[in-house]
Amino acid sequence: MKYVGWPEEGELVVGKVDDIEDFGVFVDLEEYEDKRGLVHVSEVASGWIKNVRDHVNEDQTVVAKVLDVDESAQQIDLSLKDVNDHQRSDKIQEWKNEQKADKWLTLAFGEDMDDDQFRRIANELLSEFGSLYEGFEQAAIHGYEALEKTDLDDDEQDAIVETARENVSVPYVTVTGYVTLTSPDPDGVDDVKEALQAAEGNGKVPDEADLEVTYVGAPEYRVRVQAPNYKTAEDQLEAAGARAVEEIDAQGGDGNFHRERQLEEE
């Protein structure tokens, strides 16, 4: 998707070098519809420039800073020298992410989606999240909850969440805790098994969290939770520990949840 309108002064834009002249470089803006900018030779690089072609090539993808926009003259002045390596890298990654999100929209709604629908849905995501990529990432992490403030209908939300969960790689955090479970009952092993099943959630763990309970040495068991953020991970870890302790207590046993190992690794 390309933006309709004009970039703002100070904005970083991605473009492709279209034409190189002695006085400067013409750049087609990749993110804006039918927009072209000029990098004056003095803004191509710092210091004296003998030959512009020593610094840029035709069809090269560049990141430029917008110096001035004159809509009446249809002119955009750009600078290459005012963009540092860190800014360039971040902007290129942002641009690539938006290209991915464009493809995800097509995957979600099909090749036959008309331009009006595409722009309406894209504008909803841009308005709520600031970028298409962020919208899909939040949908992958939080599901329908992430889209509840948008004006997208249920079918559109379904398509975005399903596509996001199939295609978006989200960052995850992992937290770990331990439960100690004992039972004086002759069938105490079964009591512990039920407590561990309770810890695993019995369907109560949200889709965005991955919870695993493993044996580390009786009577201690490790609970590991992977989730997209620390709050969710910590909440699910504490809930798992509480379920295990509640279940073993109900069976007449004893249990407690703790963050550090209390027994040596076997």
GROMACS .gro file of C-alpha atoms in nm:
model
  266
    1MET     CA    1   0.000   0.000   0.000
    2LYS     CA    2   0.121   0.349  -0.083
    3TYR     CA    3   0.012   0.659   0.106
    4VAL     CA    4  -0.200   0.918  -0.069
    5GLY     CA    5  -0.074   1.269   0.000
    6TRP     CA    6   0.262   1.415   0.088
    7PRO     CA    7   0.540   1.330   0.331
    8GLU     CA    8   0.611   1.571   0.615
    9GLU     CA    9   0.923   1.779   0.667
   10GLY     CA   10   1.173   1.584   0.878
   11GLU     CA   11   1.023   1.247   0.788
   12LEU     CA   12   1.245   0.960   0.677
   13VAL     CA   13   1.133   0.805   0.350
   14VAL     CA   14   1.237   0.506   0.141
   15GLY     CA   15   1.295   0.565  -0.228
   16LYS     CA   16   1.454   0.423  -0.538
   17VAL     CA   17   1.707   0.626  -0.736
   18ASP     CA   18   1.543   0.700  -1.070
   19ASP     CA   19   1.780   0.943  -1.240
   20ILE     CA   20   2.124   1.084  -1.164
   21GLU     CA   21   2.233   1.428  -1.286
   22ASP     CA   22   2.535   1.645  -1.211
   23PHE     CA   23   2.318   1.871  -0.996
   24GLY     CA   24   2.153   1.596  -0.797
   25VAL     CA   25   1.957   1.273  -0.774
   26PHE     CA   26   1.589   1.209  -0.847
   27VAL     CA   27   1.427   0.956  -0.616
   28ASP     CA   28   1.090   0.782  -0.658
   29LEU     CA   29   0.928   0.750  -0.315
   30GLU     CA   30   0.833   0.388  -0.247
   31GLU     CA   31   0.580   0.470   0.026
   32TYR     CA   32   0.389   0.750  -0.148
   33GLU     CA   33   0.172   0.731  -0.455
   34ASP     CA   34   0.314   0.917  -0.758
   35LYS     CA   35   0.566   1.117  -0.555
   36ARG     CA   36   0.923   1.197  -0.655
   37GLY     CA   37   1.190   1.391  -0.471
   38LEU     CA   38   1.519   1.558  -0.551
   39VAL     CA   39   1.844   1.521  -0.357
   40HIS     CA   40   2.057   1.822  -0.445
   41VAL     CA   41   2.423   1.736  -0.499
   42SER     CA   42   2.509   1.917  -0.175
   43GLU     CA   43   2.278   1.677   0.015
   44VAL     CA   44   2.407   1.353  -0.136
   45ALA     CA   45   2.708   1.321   0.095
   46SER     CA   46   2.924   1.529   0.327
   47GLY     CA   47   3.222   1.709   0.178
   48TRP     CA   48   3.307   1.793  -0.180
   49ILE     CA   49   3.152   1.566  -0.442
   50LYS     CA   50   3.342   1.519  -0.766
   51ASN     CA   51   3.102   1.268  -0.921
   52VAL     CA   52   2.753   1.197  -0.789
   53ARG     CA   53   2.770   0.844  -0.930
   54ASP     CA   54   3.050   0.764  -0.689
   55HIS     CA   55   2.790   0.781  -0.411
   56VAL     CA   56   2.465   0.644  -0.560
   57ASN     CA   57   2.356   0.415  -0.841
   58GLU     CA   58   2.040   0.406  -1.050
   59ASP     CA   59   1.772   0.173  -0.907
   60GLN     CA   60   1.945   0.181  -0.567
   61THR     CA   61   1.711   0.177  -0.267
   62VAL     CA   62   1.790   0.467  -0.035
   63VAL     CA   63   1.661   0.627   0.283
   64ALA     CA   64   1.631   1.004   0.270
   65LYS     CA   65   1.523   1.281   0.504
   66VAL     CA   66   1.255   1.520   0.382
   67LEU     CA   67   1.393   1.875   0.394
   68ASP     CA   68   1.106   2.064   0.235
   69VAL     CA   69   0.773   2.000   0.067
   70ASP     CA   70   0.621   2.247  -0.182
   71GLU     CA   71   0.286   2.104  -0.290
   72SER     CA   72   0.206   2.391  -0.527
   73ALA     CA   73   0.533   2.333  -0.714
   74GLN     CA   74   0.500   1.955  -0.679
   75GLN     CA   75   0.849   1.949  -0.529
   76ILE     CA   76   1.004   1.746  -0.249
   77ASP     CA   77   1.358   1.825  -0.137
   78LEU     CA   78   1.549   1.537   0.018
   79SER     CA   79   1.879   1.470   0.192
   80LEU     CA   80   2.083   1.151   0.199
   81LYS     CA   81   2.369   1.284   0.410
   82ASP     CA   82   2.139   1.370   0.702
   83VAL     CA   83   2.048   1.003   0.757
   84ASN     CA   84   2.283   0.802   0.979
   85ASP     CA   85   2.342   0.427   0.958
   86HIS     CA   86   2.115   0.348   1.253
   87GLN     CA   87   1.825   0.549   1.108
   88ARG     CA   88   1.877   0.393   0.768
   89SER     CA   89   1.871   0.040   0.906
   90ASP     CA   90   1.561   0.100   1.119
   91LYS     CA   91   1.371   0.266   0.836
   92ILE     CA   92   1.452  -0.011   0.587
   93GLN     CA   93   1.333  -0.272   0.838
   94GLU     CA   94   1.013  -0.075   0.900
   95TRP     CA   95   0.952  -0.052   0.526
   96LYS     CA   96   1.013  -0.426   0.478
   97ASN     CA   97   0.772  -0.500   0.763
   98GLU     CA   98   0.501  -0.294   0.595
   99GLN     CA   99   0.559  -0.482   0.270
  100LYS     CA  100   0.505  -0.807   0.460
  101ALA     CA  101   0.187  -0.669   0.613
  102ASP     CA  102   0.062  -0.570   0.265
  103LYS     CA  103   0.100  -0.932   0.158
  104TRP     CA  104  -0.074  -1.052   0.474
  105LEU     CA  105  -0.373  -0.832   0.394
  106THR     CA  106  -0.393  -0.994   0.053
  107LEU     CA  107  -0.365  -1.339   0.213
  108ALA     CA  108  -0.641  -1.251   0.458
  109PHE     CA  109  -0.890  -1.114   0.207
  110GLY     CA  110  -0.785  -1.258  -0.127
  111GLU     CA  111  -0.642  -1.128  -0.453
  112ASP     CA  112  -0.986  -1.003  -0.558
  113MET     CA  113  -1.019  -0.756  -0.270
  114ASP     CA  114  -1.106  -0.418  -0.421
  115ASP     CA  115  -0.899  -0.107  -0.353
  116ASP     CA  116  -1.170   0.059  -0.139
  117GLN     CA  117  -1.190  -0.237   0.098
  118PHE     CA  118  -0.813  -0.263   0.113
  119ARG     CA  119  -0.774   0.105   0.204
  120ARG     CA  120  -1.058   0.097   0.457
  121ILE     CA  121  -0.913  -0.201   0.644
  122ALA     CA  122  -0.558  -0.068   0.616
  123ASN     CA  123  -0.666   0.272   0.749
  124GLU     CA  124  -0.836   0.106   1.046
  125LEU     CA  125  -0.512  -0.071   1.137
  126LEU     CA  126  -0.302   0.239   1.075
  127SER     CA  127  -0.532   0.452   1.288
  128GLU     CA  128  -0.526   0.209   1.582
  129PHE     CA  129  -0.167   0.080   1.566
  130GLY     CA  130   0.035   0.327   1.360
  131SER     CA  131   0.140   0.064   1.106
  132LEU     CA  132  -0.007  -0.240   0.933
  133TYR     CA  133   0.271  -0.462   1.069
  134GLU     CA  134   0.204  -0.359   1.429
  135GLY     CA  135  -0.166  -0.431   1.377
  136PHE     CA  136  -0.095  -0.785   1.259
  137GLU     CA  137   0.162  -0.839   1.534
  138GLN     CA  138  -0.084  -0.735   1.803
  139ALA     CA  139  -0.353  -0.955   1.647
  140ALA     CA  140  -0.111  -1.249   1.657
  141ILE     CA  141  -0.034  -1.186   2.024
  142HIS     CA  142  -0.370  -1.079   2.166
  143GLY     CA  143  -0.620  -1.210   1.910
  144TYR     CA  144  -0.959  -1.043   1.885
  145GLU     CA  145  -0.895  -0.831   2.194
  146ALA     CA  146  -0.638  -0.631   1.997
  147LEU     CA  147  -0.897  -0.537   1.732
  148GLU     CA  148  -1.196  -0.461   1.952
  149LYS     CA  149  -1.150  -0.082   1.928
  150THR     CA  150  -1.147  -0.085   1.548
  151ASP     CA  151  -1.453  -0.064   1.322
  152LEU     CA  152  -1.368  -0.392   1.152
  153ASP     CA  153  -1.658  -0.638   1.140
  154ASP     CA  154  -1.641  -0.989   1.286
  155ASP     CA  155  -1.550  -1.158   0.957
  156GLU     CA  156  -1.270  -0.907   0.895
  157GLN     CA  157  -1.135  -0.957   1.246
  158ASP     CA  158  -1.148  -1.335   1.197
  159ALA     CA  159  -0.947  -1.307   0.875
  160ILE     CA  160  -0.683  -1.081   1.029
  161VAL     CA  161  -0.637  -1.286   1.346
  162GLU     CA  162  -0.618  -1.615   1.156
  163THR     CA  163  -0.367  -1.475   0.905
  164ALA     CA  164  -0.162  -1.310   1.180
  165ARG     CA  165  -0.134  -1.628   1.384
  166GLU     CA  166  -0.025  -1.824   1.077
  167ASN     CA  167   0.232  -1.574   0.951
  168VAL     CA  168   0.360  -1.337   1.219
  169SER     CA  169   0.663  -1.429   1.426
  170VAL     CA  170   0.622  -1.253   1.760
  171PRO     CA  171   0.877  -1.204   2.036
  172TYR     CA  172   0.820  -1.419   2.342
  173VAL     CA  173   0.943  -1.418   2.698
  174THR     CA  174   0.985  -1.723   2.920
  175VAL     CA  175   0.937  -1.736   3.297
  176THR     CA  176   0.985  -2.032   3.530
  177GLY     CA  177   0.860  -2.132   3.873
  178TYR     CA  178   0.832  -2.448   4.082
  179VAL     CA  179   0.565  -2.633   4.276
  180THR     CA  180   0.635  -2.875   4.559
  181LEU     CA  181   0.358  -3.134   4.593
  182THR     CA  182   0.323  -3.408   4.855
  183SER     CA  183   0.042  -3.636   4.969
  184PRO     CA  184   0.025  -3.874   5.268
  185ASP     CA  185  -0.245  -4.080   5.098
  186PRO     CA  186  -0.156  -4.433   4.982
  187ASP     CA  187  -0.267  -4.318   4.637
  188GLY     CA  188  -0.062  -4.000   4.671
  189VAL     CA  189   0.092  -4.044   4.327
  190ASP     CA  190  -0.252  -4.004   4.171
  191ASP     CA  191  -0.317  -3.697   4.385
  192VAL     CA  192   0.003  -3.537   4.257
  193LYS     CA  193  -0.087  -3.625   3.898
  194GLU     CA  194  -0.421  -3.449   3.937
  195ALA     CA  195  -0.248  -3.144   4.082
  196LEU     CA  196  -0.007  -3.134   3.789
  197GLN     CA  197  -0.297  -3.161   3.544
  198ALA     CA  198  -0.458  -2.870   3.723
  199ALA     CA  199  -0.136  -2.672   3.687
  200GLU     CA  200  -0.139  -2.737   3.310
  201GLY     CA  201  -0.465  -2.550   3.295
  202ASN     CA  202  -0.744  -2.785   3.194
  203GLY     CA  203  -0.826  -2.549   2.908
  204LYS     CA  204  -0.783  -2.231   3.113
  205VAL     CA  205  -0.454  -2.119   2.954
  206PRO     CA  206  -0.504  -1.850   2.683
  207ASP     CA  207  -0.397  -1.925   2.326
  208GLU     CA  208  -0.108  -1.677   2.331
  209ALA     CA  209   0.062  -1.855   2.623
  210ASP     CA  210   0.244  -2.188   2.615
  211LEU     CA  211   0.258  -2.364   2.953
  212GLU     CA  212   0.464  -2.673   3.033
  213VAL     CA  213   0.501  -2.870   3.357
  214THR     CA  214   0.803  -3.102   3.391
  215TYR     CA  215   0.947  -3.331   3.657
  216VAL     CA  216   1.275  -3.217   3.811
  217GLY     CA  217   1.289  -3.437   4.122
  218ALA     CA  218   1.007  -3.540   4.354
  219PRO     CA  219   0.840  -3.368   4.520
  220GLU     CA  220   0.935  -3.067   4.303
  221TYR     CA  221   0.809  -2.986   3.954
  222ARG     CA  222   0.902  -2.708   3.714
  223VAL     CA  223   0.639  -2.483   3.555
  224ARG     CA  224   0.756  -2.293   3.248
  225VAL     CA  225   0.542  -2.036   3.066
  226GLN     CA  226   0.619  -1.874   2.733
  227ALA     CA  227   0.411  -1.569   2.639
  228PRO     CA  228   0.438  -1.250   2.432
  229ASN     CA  229   0.493  -1.025   2.733
  230TYR     CA  230   0.600  -1.050   3.096
  231LYS     CA  231   0.261  -0.962   3.244
  232THR     CA  232   0.084  -1.245   3.063
  233ALA     CA  233   0.368  -1.487   3.139
  234GLU     CA  234   0.380  -1.396   3.509
  235ASP     CA  235   0.001  -1.406   3.545
  236GLN     CA  236  -0.018  -1.752   3.387
  237LEU     CA  237   0.274  -1.882   3.592
  238GLU     CA  238   0.118  -1.771   3.921
  239ALA     CA  239  -0.222  -1.906   3.814
  240ALA     CA  240  -0.067  -2.246   3.730
  241GLY     CA  241   0.105  -2.262   4.068
  242ALA     CA  242  -0.216  -2.166   4.248
  243ARG     CA  243  -0.417  -2.433   4.064
  244ALA     CA  244  -0.168  -2.704   4.157
  245VAL     CA  245  -0.160  -2.603   4.525
  246GLU     CA  246  -0.539  -2.575   4.543
  247GLU     CA  247  -0.583  -2.922   4.391
  248ILE     CA  248  -0.329  -3.097   4.617
  249ASP     CA  249  -0.481  -2.926   4.923
  250ALA     CA  250  -0.825  -3.053   4.817
  251GLN     CA  251  -0.680  -3.406   4.805
  252GLY     CA  252  -0.552  -3.372   5.162
  253GLY     CA  253  -0.192  -3.317   5.058
  254ASP     CA  254   0.042  -3.023   5.087
  255GLY     CA  255   0.180  -2.791   4.823
  256ASN     CA  256   0.352  -2.460   4.768
  257PHE     CA  257   0.462  -2.250   4.474
  258HIS     CA  258   0.805  -2.081   4.463
  259ARG     CA  259   1.021  -1.906   4.205
  260GLU     CA  260   1.355  -2.071   4.281
  261ARG     CA  261   1.452  -2.438   4.302
  262GLN     CA  262   1.450  -2.577   4.653
  263LEU     CA  263   1.609  -2.911   4.564
  264GLU     CA  264   1.931  -2.985   4.379
  265GLU     CA  265   1.904  -3.087   4.015
  266GLU     CA  266   1.919  -3.462   3.968
   0.00000   0.00000   0.00000
